[in-house]
Coordinates of C-alpha atoms and ligand atoms in Angstrom, one line a residue:
M1 CA 0.0 -0.1 -0.1
A2 CA 1.2 3.6 -1.0
S3 CA 2.5 5.7 2.2
A4 CA 1.2 9.0 3.2
A5 CA 4.1 10.4 2.1
E6 CA 4.5 8.8 -1.4
T7 CA 2.8 12.1 -2.8
S8 CA 5.1 14.6 -1.1
A9 CA 7.8 14.2 -3.4
G10 CA 9.0 17.6 -4.7
P11 CA 9.2 18.5 -8.4
Q12 CA 11.8 16.7 -10.6
G13 CA 12.1 13.8 -8.5
Q14 CA 13.7 15.6 -5.4
A15 CA 13.7 13.6 -2.4
E16 CA 10.5 12.4 -1.2
K17 CA 9.6 14.9 2.2
P18 CA 8.0 13.1 5.2
V19 CA 4.3 14.2 5.8
V20 CA 3.7 15.3 9.3
I21 CA 0.4 14.8 11.0
V22 CA -0.6 17.0 13.8
T23 CA -3.5 15.7 16.0
V24 CA -5.4 18.2 17.8
G25 CA -8.8 17.8 19.4
M26 CA -10.9 18.5 22.7
A27 CA -10.3 16.9 25.8
G28 CA -10.6 13.4 26.2
S29 CA -11.4 13.1 22.3
G30 CA -9.1 10.3 21.9
K31 CA -6.1 11.8 20.2
T32 CA -3.2 9.8 22.1
T33 CA -5.4 6.6 21.6
F34 CA -5.5 7.5 17.8
M35 CA -1.9 8.0 17.6
Q36 CA -1.3 4.7 19.3
R37 CA -3.1 3.2 16.8
L38 CA -2.1 5.0 13.7
N39 CA 1.5 4.3 15.3
A40 CA 1.0 0.9 15.3
H41 CA -0.6 0.6 12.0
L42 CA 2.2 2.0 10.2
F43 CA 4.7 -0.3 12.3
Q44 CA 2.6 -3.0 10.8
N45 CA 3.5 -1.9 7.5
Q46 CA 6.8 -1.4 8.0
E47 CA 6.7 2.3 7.4
P48 CA 9.2 4.3 8.9
R49 CA 8.1 7.1 11.3
Y50 CA 8.9 9.5 13.9
V51 CA 6.7 10.4 17.2
V52 CA 6.7 13.5 18.8
N53 CA 4.8 14.3 21.9
L54 CA 4.3 18.0 22.5
D55 CA 1.8 17.3 25.5
P56 CA 4.2 18.1 28.9
A57 CA 1.5 16.8 31.3
V58 CA 0.6 13.8 29.9
A59 CA 1.4 10.9 32.7
K60 CA 2.0 8.0 30.6
L61 CA 2.3 7.4 26.8
P62 CA 0.9 4.2 25.3
F63 CA 3.5 4.1 22.5
Q64 CA 7.4 4.7 22.3
C65 CA 8.3 8.5 21.6
N66 CA 11.1 9.4 19.8
L67 CA 11.3 13.1 20.9
D68 CA 9.1 14.0 23.9
I69 CA 8.6 17.6 25.2
R70 CA 8.5 16.2 28.6
D71 CA 12.2 15.3 28.3
S72 CA 13.2 18.9 28.2
V73 CA 10.8 20.7 30.2
N74 CA 9.5 19.4 33.8
Y75 CA 5.7 20.3 33.6
K76 CA 5.3 20.2 37.7
K77 CA 8.7 22.1 38.2
V78 CA 7.4 24.7 36.0
M79 CA 4.2 24.9 38.0
E80 CA 5.9 25.2 41.1
E81 CA 8.4 27.5 40.0
H82 CA 6.5 30.1 38.2
R83 CA 3.4 29.5 40.5
L84 CA 1.1 28.7 37.7
G85 CA -2.1 26.4 37.3
P86 CA -2.3 23.4 35.0
N87 CA -3.2 25.3 31.9
G88 CA -0.4 28.3 32.5
A89 CA 2.3 25.5 33.1
I90 CA 1.3 23.7 29.9
M91 CA 1.6 26.8 28.0
T92 CA 4.9 28.1 29.8
S93 CA 6.4 24.5 28.8
L94 CA 5.5 24.9 25.3
N95 CA 7.0 28.2 25.2
L96 CA 10.3 26.7 26.9
F97 CA 10.2 24.1 24.4
T98 CA 9.7 26.5 21.5
T99 CA 13.1 28.1 22.1
K100 CA 14.4 24.7 20.7
V101 CA 12.3 24.7 17.6
D102 CA 15.5 25.0 15.4
Q103 CA 17.1 22.0 17.0
V104 CA 13.9 19.8 16.5
L105 CA 13.6 20.6 12.8
N106 CA 17.5 20.0 12.5
I107 CA 16.9 16.4 14.0
L108 CA 13.9 15.8 12.2
E109 CA 15.2 17.2 8.7
K110 CA 18.3 14.5 9.5
R111 CA 15.8 11.7 9.9
A112 CA 14.1 12.6 6.5
V113 CA 17.3 11.6 4.5
P114 CA 19.4 8.5 4.4
D115 CA 22.1 8.5 7.3
P116 CA 25.6 7.4 5.6
E117 CA 26.8 6.6 9.1
N118 CA 23.8 4.2 9.4
P119 CA 22.6 2.9 5.8
S120 CA 20.5 0.3 7.4
R121 CA 18.1 3.1 8.9
K122 CA 15.4 4.3 6.4
P123 CA 14.5 7.7 6.3
V124 CA 11.0 8.5 8.2
K125 CA 8.1 8.7 6.0
T126 CA 5.6 10.2 8.4
I127 CA 5.8 12.2 11.4
L128 CA 3.1 12.1 14.3
V129 CA 2.8 14.7 16.3
D130 CA 0.8 14.3 19.5
T131 CA -0.7 17.7 21.3
P132 CA -2.1 18.6 24.4
G133 CA -5.7 18.2 25.3
Q134 CA -6.1 21.8 26.1
I135 CA -6.7 22.6 22.5
E136 CA -6.7 26.4 22.9
V137 CA -3.2 26.1 24.6
F138 CA -1.7 24.8 21.5
V139 CA -3.6 26.5 18.9
W140 CA -4.3 30.1 19.9
S141 CA -0.8 30.4 21.7
A142 CA 2.4 31.7 20.1
S143 CA 4.4 28.7 20.9
G144 CA 2.0 26.8 19.2
T145 CA 1.8 28.8 16.1
I146 CA 5.6 28.9 15.8
L147 CA 5.9 25.2 16.3
L148 CA 3.1 24.7 13.4
D149 CA 4.8 27.3 11.2
S150 CA 8.0 26.0 11.6
L151 CA 6.8 22.3 10.6
A152 CA 5.1 23.6 7.7
S153 CA 7.8 25.6 6.5
S154 CA 9.9 22.1 6.3
F155 CA 7.5 19.5 5.8
P156 CA 3.9 18.9 4.1
T157 CA 1.7 19.5 7.2
V158 CA -1.5 18.0 7.9
I159 CA -3.9 18.7 10.7
A160 CA -5.9 15.6 12.3
Y161 CA -8.7 17.0 14.2
I162 CA -10.3 14.4 16.2
V163 CA -13.9 14.5 17.6
D164 CA -15.5 12.5 20.1
T165 CA -18.3 11.2 18.1
T166 CA -20.5 10.2 21.0
R167 CA -20.3 13.5 22.3
A168 CA -21.2 15.4 18.9
C169 CA -24.5 13.6 18.1
S170 CA -26.6 16.4 19.3
T171 CA -26.9 19.5 16.9
S172 CA -25.4 22.0 19.4
T173 CA -22.3 20.1 20.5
F174 CA -21.9 18.8 16.8
M175 CA -22.0 22.6 16.0
S176 CA -19.4 23.6 18.7
N177 CA -17.1 20.8 17.3
M178 CA -17.2 22.4 13.8
L179 CA -17.0 25.9 15.1
Y180 CA -13.7 25.1 16.9
A181 CA -12.8 22.8 13.8
C182 CA -13.2 26.0 11.5
S183 CA -11.4 28.5 13.5
I184 CA -8.5 25.9 13.8
L185 CA -8.5 25.6 9.8
Y186 CA -8.3 29.3 9.6
K187 CA -6.1 30.2 12.4
T188 CA -3.2 27.5 11.0
K189 CA -4.3 27.9 7.5
L190 CA -3.0 24.0 6.9
P191 CA -5.1 21.4 5.3
M192 CA -7.4 19.4 7.7
V193 CA -9.0 15.9 8.1
V194 CA -11.8 15.7 10.5
V195 CA -11.7 12.3 12.3
F196 CA -14.8 11.3 14.0
N197 CA -13.1 8.8 16.5
K198 CA -15.2 6.1 18.7
T199 CA -17.3 4.8 15.8
D200 CA -17.6 1.6 17.5
I201 CA -20.0 3.2 20.2
Q202 CA -21.5 5.7 17.8
D203 CA -21.6 5.9 14.2
A204 CA -20.5 8.9 12.3
G205 CA -22.9 8.8 9.3
F206 CA -25.2 11.5 10.8
A207 CA -22.3 13.9 10.8
K208 CA -21.5 13.3 7.3
E209 CA -24.9 13.8 6.5
W210 CA -25.2 17.0 8.4
M211 CA -22.0 18.0 6.7
T212 CA -23.1 17.7 2.9
D213 CA -27.0 18.0 3.2
Y214 CA -28.2 21.2 5.0
E215 CA -31.8 20.0 4.8
A216 CA -30.9 17.0 7.0
F217 CA -29.4 19.2 9.7
R218 CA -32.4 21.4 9.3
E219 CA -34.7 18.5 10.6
A220 CA -32.5 17.1 13.0
L221 CA -32.5 21.1 14.5
D222 CA -36.2 20.9 14.4
G223 CA -36.2 17.8 16.4
D224 CA -33.9 18.6 18.8
E225 CA -36.2 22.0 19.5
N226 CA -39.5 19.9 19.6
K227 CA -38.0 17.9 22.3
N228 CA -36.9 21.1 23.9
A229 CA -33.3 19.9 24.0
F230 CA -31.9 23.1 24.1
G231 CA -33.6 23.7 27.4
G232 CA -34.5 27.1 26.8
Q233 CA -37.9 29.1 28.0
D234 CA -39.8 31.7 27.0
G235 CA -38.2 31.8 23.6
G236 CA -34.8 30.9 24.6
S237 CA -34.6 27.5 22.6
G238 CA -36.1 29.4 19.8
Y239 CA -32.8 31.7 19.8
M240 CA -30.6 28.8 20.2
A241 CA -32.2 26.8 17.0
S242 CA -31.8 29.9 14.8
L243 CA -28.3 30.5 15.5
L244 CA -27.3 26.9 15.0
N245 CA -29.3 27.1 12.0
S246 CA -27.3 30.4 10.7
M247 CA -24.2 28.9 11.6
S248 CA -24.8 25.7 9.7
L249 CA -25.2 28.0 6.5
M250 CA -22.2 29.9 7.3
L251 CA -20.1 26.5 7.4
E252 CA -21.3 25.0 4.3
E253 CA -18.4 26.9 2.5
F254 CA -16.0 25.7 5.4
Y255 CA -17.2 22.1 4.8
S256 CA -16.3 21.9 1.1
H257 CA -12.6 22.3 2.4
L258 CA -12.5 19.2 4.8
K259 CA -12.2 15.7 4.4
M260 CA -14.0 13.5 6.9
V261 CA -13.3 9.8 8.0
S262 CA -15.0 7.8 10.7
V263 CA -12.5 6.0 12.9
S264 CA -12.5 3.9 15.8
S265 CA -9.0 4.1 17.6
V266 CA -9.7 1.3 19.9
K267 CA -10.9 -1.4 17.3
G268 CA -8.7 -0.1 14.4
T269 CA -11.2 0.7 11.7
G270 CA -10.8 3.5 9.2
I271 CA -7.1 4.0 9.6
D272 CA -6.3 3.3 5.5
D273 CA -9.1 5.5 4.8
F274 CA -7.5 8.3 7.0
L275 CA -4.2 7.8 5.5
E276 CA -6.2 8.0 2.1
A277 CA -7.5 11.3 3.0
V278 CA -4.2 12.3 4.3
R279 CA -2.5 11.7 1.0
E280 CA -4.9 14.1 -0.6
K281 CA -4.7 16.5 1.9
V282 CA -0.6 16.2 0.9
D283 CA -1.3 17.4 -2.6
E284 CA -3.6 20.3 -1.7
F285 CA -0.6 21.1 0.4
N286 CA 1.8 21.0 -2.4
A287 CA -0.7 22.8 -4.8
V288 CA -2.0 25.5 -2.4
Y289 CA -0.7 25.9 0.9
Q290 CA 2.8 25.5 -0.1
P291 CA 2.8 28.8 -2.7
E292 CA 0.6 30.4 -0.2
L293 CA 3.6 29.7 2.6
D294 CA 6.1 31.2 0.1
R295 CA 4.0 34.3 -0.7
R296 CA 4.1 34.8 3.1
R297 CA 7.4 34.0 3.5
A298 CA 8.5 36.4 0.4
E299 CA 6.2 39.2 2.1
R300 CA 7.7 39.2 5.4
E301 CA 11.4 39.0 3.8
E302 CA 10.4 42.2 2.0
I303 CA 9.3 43.8 5.3
K304 CA 12.6 43.0 6.8
K305 CA 14.3 44.5 3.8
K306 CA 12.3 47.8 4.1
Q307 CA 12.8 48.1 7.7
R308 CA 16.6 47.4 7.3
E309 CA 16.8 50.3 4.7
K310 CA 14.9 52.5 7.0
E311 CA 17.0 52.0 9.6
L312 CA 20.3 52.6 7.4
E313 CA 18.5 55.6 5.9
K314 CA 18.1 57.1 9.8
M315 CA 21.7 55.8 10.4
M316 CA 23.0 57.5 7.4
R317 CA 21.2 60.8 8.5
D318 CA 22.3 60.6 12.0
M319 CA 25.9 60.1 10.7
S320 CA 26.0 63.0 8.7
M321 CA 24.2 65.0 11.7
G322 CA 26.9 63.5 14.0
G323 CA 29.4 65.1 11.6
L324 CA 27.5 68.5 12.4
T325 CA 27.3 67.8 16.3
A326 CA 30.7 67.0 16.6
G327 CA 31.9 70.5 16.2
A328 CA 29.1 71.5 18.3
P329 CA 31.1 72.0 21.6
E330 CA 33.3 74.4 19.7
E331 CA 30.0 76.9 19.6
N332 CA 29.9 76.8 23.2
K333 CA 33.3 78.7 23.3
S334 CA 33.6 82.0 24.1
D335 CA 34.4 84.6 21.1
E336 CA 37.3 85.6 23.0
E337 CA 38.8 82.2 23.5
E338 CA 37.8 81.5 19.5
Q339 CA 39.9 84.7 18.8
D340 CA 42.7 83.7 20.6
E341 CA 42.7 80.0 19.7
P342 CA 45.9 79.6 16.8
A343 CA 44.9 79.1 13.1
P344 CA 44.6 75.0 12.6
A345 CA 47.5 73.5 11.6
D346 CA 48.0 71.4 8.7
D347 CA 47.9 68.2 10.9
D348 CA 44.6 69.1 11.9
S349 CA 43.1 69.2 8.3
D350 CA 44.5 66.1 7.4
D351 CA 43.0 64.5 10.4
D352 CA 39.6 66.1 9.3
E353 CA 40.3 64.7 5.8
D354 CA 41.0 61.0 7.4
D355 CA 37.4 61.6 9.5
E356 CA 35.6 62.4 6.3
N357 CA 37.5 59.3 4.6
D358 CA 36.4 56.8 7.4
R359 CA 32.8 58.1 7.3
E360 CA 32.4 57.6 3.4
G361 CA 34.4 54.4 3.8
L362 CA 32.0 53.2 6.5
Q363 CA 28.6 54.5 4.9
A364 CA 29.9 52.8 1.2
R365 CA 30.4 49.5 3.5
Y366 CA 26.9 49.7 5.2
A367 CA 25.3 50.5 2.0
A368 CA 27.3 47.8 0.1
S369 CA 26.2 45.3 3.0
L370 CA 22.6 46.5 2.8
L371 CA 22.4 45.7 -1.1
G372 CA 23.3 42.1 -0.2
K373 CA 27.3 42.7 -1.8
D374 CA 28.1 42.1 2.0
S375 CA 30.7 40.1 3.7
V376 CA 29.8 38.2 6.6
T377 CA 32.1 40.1 8.8
E378 CA 30.5 43.5 7.7
E379 CA 27.2 42.5 8.1
A380 CA 28.4 41.4 11.8
S381 CA 29.8 44.6 12.1
F382 CA 26.7 46.7 10.9
A383 CA 24.6 44.6 13.3
K384 CA 26.9 45.6 16.1
Y385 CA 26.8 49.0 15.0
L386 CA 22.8 49.1 15.2
H387 CA 22.7 47.2 18.5
S388 CA 25.0 49.9 20.1
Q389 CA 23.1 52.9 18.3
R390 CA 20.0 51.3 19.5
N391 CA 21.5 51.0 23.2
A392 CA 22.6 54.6 23.0
S393 CA 19.7 56.0 22.1
Q394 CA 17.9 54.1 25.0
Ligands
GTP1 N1 -14.8 3.3 22.9 C1 -13.6 4.1 22.1 N2 -12.9 4.5 23.1 C2 -12.0 5.4 22.7 C3 -11.5 5.2 21.6 N3 -10.5 6.0 21.4 C4 -10.2 6.7 22.7 N4 -11.2 6.1 23.6 C5 -11.4 6.6 25.0 O1 -11.2 7.5 25.4 C6 -10.5 8.3 26.2 C7 -9.9 9.3 26.4 O2 -8.5 8.7 25.3 P1 -7.6 9.6 24.8 O3 -6.6 8.8 23.7 O4 -6.6 9.7 26.4 O5 -7.9 11.1 24.8 P2 -7.0 12.3 24.5 O6 -7.7 13.2 23.6 O7 -5.4 12.1 24.3 O8 -7.1 12.9 26.1 P3 -6.3 14.1 26.7 O9 -5.0 14.4 26.0 O10 -6.4 14.1 27.8 O11 -7.0 15.4 26.1 C8 -10.0 6.9 27.0 O12 -10.5 6.3 27.8 C9 -9.8 6.0 25.6 O13 -10.0 4.7 25.8 C10 -12.4 4.8 20.6 O14 -12.2 4.6 19.3 N5 -13.2 3.8 21.0

């Protein structure tokens, strides 16, 4: 069977990149169990994979992990030392871990290619990432964004949004779940597969129907309203139904961007469907998301370049003004002193000329460095200079 990474090969036969699957979902939706099942499935198919755990608070993982946030950050210590609650400590642990994102990417990139020192070790094809149950802590935090952006800038990345099907079968809980998924899709701007988990207990056929047929959802909504499922009085229930109805219409466009699969992580059903959906999403990542990511990266670079040019302009102005102010103390001298002062010797005029040459040379070097003709040392000295300027102005 084709691997999830098989469609991620770059153009003109470039080395195949592994696919990153990031599992997110509400607390208890079954993310860890799903990861365990996926890991076992890939192992059975002898597919080299790499497992990353980003949940610092998990007590015990039911699978072997290659890279574990708990090895570098002690969640309980973070809680004690910073006097934080559980969610604050998870967020701080993620922040601390994010400072090592370059190292993490280095490791992953090394594992994605053959190792000349260990030729028997196959390059990984799938990178599985488990995230904390507190979904907002990961998706809406700066560190979560940095981690996701960094992964997506190196590998095709797909979000697996896990839904507890047993808790999504009423129209209101279903809608809450879909709104969460929608916000994650638009926040991360990454392709998403919605995984209806625990289908050994509750079939997910209703969800598929509601996502593809508005009338079916409308009927279910009427049924819930008639049963007074929203529990409102004096028209409260009516308000809820009308809100859900409007949201369902609004989400129609969003549903069209999703791929949904039914899975039972406990029984192992639906995993092949999930991997097939990931393959589709990887194609979408390469065709749609990658160019968009490249465009955003180029935009950021352009902004940075403009900022540097602005700083250089300001610095040039400061330097030419500096030339004027260098003579300023002279102006404080009394007329008398000025008259008594002997005429400048030839030596002094040489110094002035040297200063002028130095300044011009310096300006030319800075300009060259900004125009990209810089050598490493010039760039370093320029950065040093800007730094000292900033410190001096503070
Ligand atoms: N019946 C059934 N139970 C499941 C399935 N997947 C997970 N569970 C159960 O759901 C509970 C929560 O599963 P976890 O995998 O710990 O969920 P999680 O989303 O990782 O939890 P947090 O990380 O704490 O948010 C456990 O009791 C699992 O055994 C499934 O497919 N079927």
